[in-house]
Amino acid sequence: MVDLESEVPPLPPRYRFRDLLLGDQGWQNDDRVQVEFYMNENTFKERLKLFFIKNQRSSLRIRLFNFSLKLLSCLLYIIRVLLDDPTQGHGCKELNRGCSSQNYTPTKIDWSPIIWVNRSLPLWGLQVSVALISLFETMLLGYLSYKGNLWEQVLRIPFLLEIINAVPFIITIFWPALRNIFIPVFLNCWLAKHALENMINDLHRAIQRTQSAMFNQVLILISTLLCLIFTCICGIQHLERAGNKLTLFDSLYFCIVTFSTVGFGDVTPKIWPSKLLVVIMICVALVVLPIQFEQLAYLWMERQKSGGNYSRHRAQTEKHVVLCVSSLKIDLLMDFLNEFYAHPRLQDYYVVILCPTEMDAQVRRVLQIPMWSQRVIYLQGSALKDQDLLRAKMDDAEACFILSSRCEVDRPAADHQTILRAWAVKDFAPKCPLYVQILKPENKFHIKFADHVVCEEEFKYAMLALNCICPATSTLITLLVHTSRGQEGQQSPEQWQKMYGRYSGNEVYHINLEDSTFFAEYEGKSFTYASFHAHKKFGVCLIGVRREDNKNILLNPGPRYIMSSTDICFYINITKEENSAFKKQEQHRKNKESKSYYHGPSRLPLHSVIASMGTVAIDLQDTGCRSSSGPTLTLPSEGSKDGRRSSIAPVLEVADSSSLQTCDLLSDQSEDETTPSDDDISTGLEYAKGYPPYSPYIGSSPTFCHLLHEKVPFCCLRLDKGCQHNYYEDAKAYGFKNKLIIVAAETAGNGLYNFIVPLRAYYRPKKELNPIVLLLDNPLDDLLRCGVTFAANMVVVDKESTMSAEEDYMADAKTIVNVQTLFRLFSSLSIITELTHPANMRFMQFRAKDCYSLALSKLEKKEREKGSNLAFMFRLPFAAGRVFSISMLDTLLYQSFVKDYMISITRLLLGLDTTPGSGFLCSMKITEDDLWIRTYARLYQKLCSSTGDIPIGIYRTESQKLTTSESQISISVEEWEDTKDTKEQINNRNNHRNSTSSDQSDHPLLRRKSMQWARRLSRKVPKHSGKTAEKISQQRMSLYKRSERQELAELVKNRMKHLGLSTAGYDEMNDHQNTVSYILINPSPDTRLELNDVVYLIRPDPLAYVPNTATSQKNSFCNTVGQDAREETQL
């Protein structure tokens, strides 16, 4: 084998390093050849072609010059006609000596006025010059565009017209006798039309305008119509020189009357050549114009589908936002428009919709409504095309909303399309703010550059998890992120609907402390002091702040946080402070100064809110005589009957370290750590606090939570199958002390991480941690094995595989029917369901003959007719927090355009983000021992003065006398039958048959099958002994009295026995049909507390004020202070 290195010749001596740096003059003498490229373009023909054809700007100038020449030739023809007198000589003396002036007769036509005209010498010179230039240009362009087929060049209509109009003038130069011969110069109008079309095409090509088909077609139609009329005018006028001697105006009048199909008949052609010309022109018009109109109509329809353009002038003078979606549905559109235009300062904005699909029929009808047609523009196009982004004027847009299609079966593919759209918009318009909705959390890191991102699965699972801890958290968040004035349900006779609807108008707003009337007086005071007194005085709930030099929002930073003048305050109220008017109301104070401010309802602050035209008037107290240290409370004596201290300490302006009890949670946890219970020892569960060692996807926020010391083997995660470590095969065998939380999902996706973390957060005591069971399939056997009979909550996640259906609203069909089955089988089970479409929430816990549900349906229709964005809010499952739709959180992204902090606050409330020093959402339940507090204002003071918690709302459950439903009728019938004497019915069998039929008519809700079985038994009973007859009769009566609920309960119990499960604890009658649950967001201070109320709290971060000392000191401090705190603040 030859060595390759030996074959490579060495470099010459002159290729040295110095020569490489400084250059070598010897290279100039090297045998090198300079090669020039594109030499074919240096020829004379190619240069002419480049100037006349290829170059856009020079070609445009040439065509403009040609167009001007044709118009000039037509103008010269009109001047010649106006100067010509047909009664004078026609210039035929030299060629036709025998011709003489002859009058017109119907049988003979004098052709001399048609063949000869009077043309002055200067006019002839101008026309000859124009003809020479036009002919030279035509010949040159024909030569440059010649492609080998000569006849193709010669037989073109523009070339033939040019020859007809130019060559006769050139002949008259060499034959002066023909200078007055008629030449149809008016046919140059068609050449002008051809030049105009070419000129417009070059113009659009030069300015890079591609969407010009509609403009071109309109131009062609108009120019064709003008050319037809001009040709007919000139032709008839010239032919009638031998007839009626018509002028140009008479010919124009005749053509307009004829083409408009009016036909007065006062001006008509007299000779057959002019009549023939009229017939020819009418036939041409009937053929050409319909074709042009058809093409124009087709382009107009296509433009209506594609939407045209958003004009540059409007984009520079008006503000607009762009909505990019893969498919536009009517619900999505209306949610966006209603929420976007709910803000007063957005009324003048335009919404440009960019969608690749054709406009839906429903969307088209909505966009034709005058309210939307003037503000919404639909463009059919793709965000991945710069041309379509240019049509939408994306570079001038105020914002771009990019939404994913949640109805796609392949949700990762939908996310990939969203990511590409976001990249395309960012590349085309880097300064345009992006608001992106993504479905899968693992795809978030691809769009971190976006200004605001909402991940659907993150929010969905976090809300489902918090629903298990704080009831109806999903309803609370949904109401906070929807724009409403609190006018829903005010015409309802139900008191709970009025309260629920009024307080649903509360939203989150922000304001600078120094500019605020609400909070300016609390500068230098603690956060809890400002929150309590602002709520007592104005009825607003201060929930968080943000420093001027910090981007992080702190929810309830605690009593040690001192308010600064530059702080941005975040509060909950009916409307923002800028839209509020303040009125002071004089208070008549009683002479007894020792009486507490809270003694008596009349002394409570008035919280009458009047919402009208976006303005709220709030009645204020007279605070002139109040001391700066806060209200003085007359504390009752400590020697009460139950030995309990019922006093409420005042909220301090500045936190006192001796009275702070922020370690209450830590003390509970430290006690759990130091003294593990026997249950923990028996089960072998040892918890440690820390961050999860592994993150399921990039971009997840690290959360401090409870962890196991050792990783559990994968085989032990199967609940229904034993392994070598344990032999349990059902949830009952594990002996869990706390009730289960069952999650029924289609797949175990990464989004479940956001469900587990809030349930294992560090601030939750160990004794309250619920076991979590993931159920990937839910047949009855698996439900029973996983402990559904003693579960605290069951979370049903909408199936992704069923989200795509032929009918949009059928996407939830499988989930709804499955949940209805669970509701019928396990009526006492708390089921939390997620749906795709909010309209389908009315089918949850559906009862066909429930009159109360029908009344709620009518109320929903009335609210929708009034234009409410929350018409579905009065449905009992939604109000109770048992169902929600993730599409309702789309408004969170829309609100971020006006409130850029809403996504951050929502993530903090749901526990998706944890900021040091920021609080968390939790709840507490009002027991009988807490009713001494009486009002919401006193509860607010109690919490702020003791633990530093900020209450933001109440979840209330009331007993309601609802209209009797089907299941209740079955139970009442059973109780009524139990009062009868069985023996008396046995002795009167025949009478009982008749009574059975009458009972069936009296109670039509009894099932027919049971009645048929009972009759069949009564017919087939043979005459036996008394004991046999009594036994059969008892079976018949038990079958008759058995209700549907009892049959379902018996079915479940029999299945549990078959599986070897214990039936203890299965409660088949405990349902929630007689209760109504709803939320009161930021209720007024004088709202009375009721038993079993659940209060939503924002609790300060327990780790925010832990001193950096030894662990033993921290534990001892928490133990001593925390015990007192629990005794004093257990509400």
mmCIF file of C-alpha atoms in Angstrom, residues 752-917:
data_model
loop_
_atom_site.group_PDB
_atom_site.id
_atom_site.type_symbol
_atom_site.label_atom_id
_atom_site.label_comp_id
_atom_site.label_asym_id
_atom_site.label_seq_id
_atom_site.Cartn_x
_atom_site.Cartn_y
_atom_site.Cartn_z
ATOM 1 C CA LEU A 752 -50.113 14.873 37.873
ATOM 2 C CA TYR A 753 -47.010 16.357 39.492
ATOM 3 C CA ASN A 754 -49.007 19.551 40.038
ATOM 4 C CA PHE A 755 -51.787 17.509 41.649
ATOM 5 C CA ILE A 756 -49.559 15.692 44.113
ATOM 6 C CA VAL A 757 -47.361 18.594 45.233
ATOM 7 C CA PRO A 758 -50.149 20.802 46.734
ATOM 8 C CA LEU A 759 -51.442 17.776 48.648
ATOM 9 C CA ARG A 760 -47.933 17.161 50.034
ATOM 10 C CA ALA A 761 -46.982 20.791 50.698
ATOM 11 C CA TYR A 762 -44.734 21.388 53.696
ATOM 12 C CA TYR A 763 -47.304 23.525 55.516
ATOM 13 C CA ARG A 764 -49.805 20.667 55.701
ATOM 14 C CA PRO A 765 -49.540 18.638 58.944
ATOM 15 C CA LYS A 766 -48.583 15.021 58.558
ATOM 16 C CA LYS A 767 -51.748 13.840 60.218
ATOM 17 C CA GLU A 768 -53.796 15.501 57.455
ATOM 18 C CA LEU A 769 -51.976 13.947 54.495
ATOM 19 C CA ASN A 770 -54.411 11.906 52.420
ATOM 20 C CA PRO A 771 -53.335 8.828 50.465
ATOM 21 C CA ILE A 772 -53.591 9.392 46.700
ATOM 22 C CA VAL A 773 -54.786 6.586 44.421
ATOM 23 C CA LEU A 774 -54.408 6.908 40.655
ATOM 24 C CA LEU A 775 -57.124 4.996 38.801
ATOM 25 C CA LEU A 776 -56.366 4.653 35.097
ATOM 26 C CA ASP A 777 -59.531 2.688 34.393
ATOM 27 C CA ASN A 778 -62.725 2.769 36.391
ATOM 28 C CA PRO A 779 -64.808 -0.383 36.158
ATOM 29 C CA LEU A 780 -66.819 -1.173 39.259
ATOM 30 C CA ASP A 781 -64.408 -3.812 40.573
ATOM 31 C CA ASP A 782 -61.426 -1.479 40.420
ATOM 32 C CA LEU A 783 -63.427 1.279 42.066
ATOM 33 C CA LEU A 784 -64.289 -0.968 44.967
ATOM 34 C CA ARG A 785 -60.740 -2.253 45.341
ATOM 35 C CA CYS A 786 -59.250 1.217 45.459
ATOM 36 C CA GLY A 787 -61.532 2.196 48.356
ATOM 37 C CA VAL A 788 -64.195 4.330 46.752
ATOM 38 C CA THR A 789 -66.611 3.549 49.581
ATOM 39 C CA PHE A 790 -64.477 5.382 52.152
ATOM 40 C CA ALA A 791 -62.756 7.972 49.931
ATOM 41 C CA ALA A 792 -62.807 11.651 50.816
ATOM 42 C CA ASN A 793 -62.847 12.854 47.216
ATOM 43 C CA MET A 794 -62.824 11.372 43.771
ATOM 44 C CA VAL A 795 -61.349 13.516 41.018
ATOM 45 C CA VAL A 796 -62.452 12.686 37.463
ATOM 46 C CA VAL A 797 -60.228 14.184 34.769
ATOM 47 C CA ASP A 798 -61.678 14.646 31.306
ATOM 48 C CA LYS A 799 -60.533 11.959 28.898
ATOM 49 C CA GLU A 800 -58.226 13.331 26.201
ATOM 50 C CA SER A 801 -59.165 10.623 23.719
ATOM 51 C CA THR A 802 -62.800 11.755 23.747
ATOM 52 C CA MET A 803 -62.126 15.478 23.349
ATOM 53 C CA SER A 804 -62.447 15.255 19.589
ATOM 54 C CA ALA A 805 -65.961 14.416 18.457
ATOM 55 C CA GLU A 806 -68.089 14.999 15.398
ATOM 56 C CA GLU A 807 -70.284 17.252 17.490
ATOM 57 C CA ASP A 808 -68.205 19.601 19.627
ATOM 58 C CA TYR A 809 -70.274 19.399 22.775
ATOM 59 C CA MET A 810 -70.240 15.588 22.672
ATOM 60 C CA ALA A 811 -66.594 15.611 23.741
ATOM 61 C CA ASP A 812 -67.714 15.350 27.387
ATOM 62 C CA ALA A 813 -70.288 12.604 26.832
ATOM 63 C CA LYS A 814 -68.207 9.735 28.198
ATOM 64 C CA THR A 815 -67.057 11.667 31.246
ATOM 65 C CA ILE A 816 -70.559 12.886 32.089
ATOM 66 C CA VAL A 817 -72.132 9.424 31.855
ATOM 67 C CA ASN A 818 -69.340 7.863 33.931
ATOM 68 C CA VAL A 819 -69.701 10.498 36.633
ATOM 69 C CA GLN A 820 -73.486 10.070 36.614
ATOM 70 C CA THR A 821 -72.974 6.338 37.164
ATOM 71 C CA LEU A 822 -70.683 7.058 40.118
ATOM 72 C CA PHE A 823 -73.204 9.517 41.495
ATOM 73 C CA ARG A 824 -75.981 6.944 41.353
ATOM 74 C CA LEU A 825 -73.904 4.129 42.820
ATOM 75 C CA PHE A 826 -72.087 6.149 45.500
ATOM 76 C CA SER A 827 -74.327 9.067 46.377
ATOM 77 C CA SER A 828 -72.294 10.077 49.424
ATOM 78 C CA LEU A 829 -69.033 10.293 47.448
ATOM 79 C CA SER A 830 -67.657 13.773 46.815
ATOM 80 C CA ILE A 831 -66.921 13.792 43.072
ATOM 81 C CA ILE A 832 -64.903 16.592 41.474
ATOM 82 C CA THR A 833 -65.090 16.601 37.678
ATOM 83 C CA GLU A 834 -63.301 18.482 34.923
ATOM 84 C CA LEU A 835 -65.126 19.044 31.631
ATOM 85 C CA THR A 836 -64.142 20.511 28.281
ATOM 86 C CA HIS A 837 -67.220 22.668 27.650
ATOM 87 C CA PRO A 838 -68.773 24.801 30.421
ATOM 88 C CA ALA A 839 -72.222 24.389 28.847
ATOM 89 C CA ASN A 840 -72.169 20.686 29.743
ATOM 90 C CA MET A 841 -72.036 21.385 33.476
ATOM 91 C CA ARG A 842 -75.830 21.324 33.555
ATOM 92 C CA PHE A 843 -75.710 17.556 33.024
ATOM 93 C CA MET A 844 -73.714 16.881 36.189
ATOM 94 C CA GLN A 845 -75.768 15.030 38.813
ATOM 95 C CA PHE A 846 -78.640 15.212 36.380
ATOM 96 C CA ARG A 847 -82.173 14.617 37.647
ATOM 97 C CA ALA A 848 -84.776 14.712 34.922
ATOM 98 C CA LYS A 849 -87.751 15.489 37.194
ATOM 99 C CA ASP A 850 -86.081 17.837 39.644
ATOM 100 C CA CYS A 851 -88.112 21.044 39.529
ATOM 101 C CA TYR A 852 -85.417 23.039 41.295
ATOM 102 C CA SER A 853 -82.892 22.194 38.595
ATOM 103 C CA LEU A 854 -85.430 23.266 35.981
ATOM 104 C CA ALA A 855 -85.829 26.594 37.790
ATOM 105 C CA LEU A 856 -82.059 27.062 37.764
ATOM 106 C CA SER A 857 -82.059 26.329 34.047
ATOM 107 C CA LYS A 858 -84.584 29.121 33.478
ATOM 108 C CA LEU A 859 -82.476 31.472 35.597
ATOM 109 C CA GLU A 860 -79.406 30.606 33.519
ATOM 110 C CA LYS A 861 -81.288 31.446 30.313
ATOM 111 C CA LYS A 862 -82.391 34.801 31.726
ATOM 112 C CA GLU A 863 -78.846 35.691 32.763
ATOM 113 C CA ARG A 864 -77.540 34.735 29.333
ATOM 114 C CA GLU A 865 -80.138 36.957 27.690
ATOM 115 C CA LYS A 866 -78.942 39.834 29.859
ATOM 116 C CA GLY A 867 -75.417 39.339 28.488
ATOM 117 C CA SER A 868 -73.835 37.785 31.559
ATOM 118 C CA ASN A 869 -70.443 36.122 31.133
ATOM 119 C CA LEU A 870 -71.210 33.816 34.068
ATOM 120 C CA ALA A 871 -74.651 32.502 33.193
ATOM 121 C CA PHE A 872 -73.669 28.998 34.329
ATOM 122 C CA MET A 873 -72.621 30.129 37.820
ATOM 123 C CA PHE A 874 -75.941 29.236 39.482
ATOM 124 C CA ARG A 875 -75.752 25.570 38.551
ATOM 125 C CA LEU A 876 -75.507 23.714 41.852
ATOM 126 C CA PRO A 877 -72.499 21.514 40.935
ATOM 127 C CA PHE A 878 -70.466 24.537 39.814
ATOM 128 C CA ALA A 879 -71.458 26.698 42.790
ATOM 129 C CA ALA A 880 -70.486 23.850 45.125
ATOM 130 C CA GLY A 881 -67.141 23.360 43.361
ATOM 131 C CA ARG A 882 -67.885 19.833 42.180
ATOM 132 C CA VAL A 883 -67.323 20.592 38.487
ATOM 133 C CA PHE A 884 -65.372 23.098 36.445
ATOM 134 C CA SER A 885 -64.108 23.522 32.912
ATOM 135 C CA ILE A 886 -60.531 24.454 32.139
ATOM 136 C CA SER A 887 -61.761 26.581 29.248
ATOM 137 C CA MET A 888 -63.138 28.982 31.849
ATOM 138 C CA LEU A 889 -59.533 29.852 32.668
ATOM 139 C CA ASP A 890 -59.005 31.183 29.138
ATOM 140 C CA THR A 891 -60.156 34.507 30.553
ATOM 141 C CA LEU A 892 -57.065 34.462 32.776
ATOM 142 C CA LEU A 893 -54.902 34.881 29.694
ATOM 143 C CA TYR A 894 -57.189 37.561 28.279
ATOM 144 C CA GLN A 895 -57.208 39.538 31.539
ATOM 145 C CA SER A 896 -53.414 39.515 31.600
ATOM 146 C CA PHE A 897 -53.449 42.048 28.778
ATOM 147 C CA VAL A 898 -54.864 44.611 31.223
ATOM 148 C CA LYS A 899 -53.743 43.027 34.501
ATOM 149 C CA ASP A 900 -50.289 41.628 33.894
ATOM 150 C CA TYR A 901 -50.153 40.307 37.456
ATOM 151 C CA MET A 902 -53.171 37.987 37.282
ATOM 152 C CA ILE A 903 -51.264 34.896 36.161
ATOM 153 C CA SER A 904 -48.685 35.344 38.923
ATOM 154 C CA ILE A 905 -51.327 35.807 41.627
ATOM 155 C CA THR A 906 -53.294 32.785 40.403
ATOM 156 C CA ARG A 907 -50.176 30.614 40.370
ATOM 157 C CA LEU A 908 -49.366 31.695 43.938
ATOM 158 C CA LEU A 909 -52.904 30.941 45.102
ATOM 159 C CA LEU A 910 -52.830 27.494 43.494
ATOM 160 C CA GLY A 911 -49.349 26.690 44.815
ATOM 161 C CA LEU A 912 -47.801 26.387 41.358
ATOM 162 C CA ASP A 913 -45.187 28.983 42.319
ATOM 163 C CA THR A 914 -43.623 29.548 45.703
ATOM 164 C CA THR A 915 -42.003 32.888 46.443
ATOM 165 C CA PRO A 916 -40.064 33.339 49.719
ATOM 166 C CA GLY A 917 -42.175 35.452 52.023
#
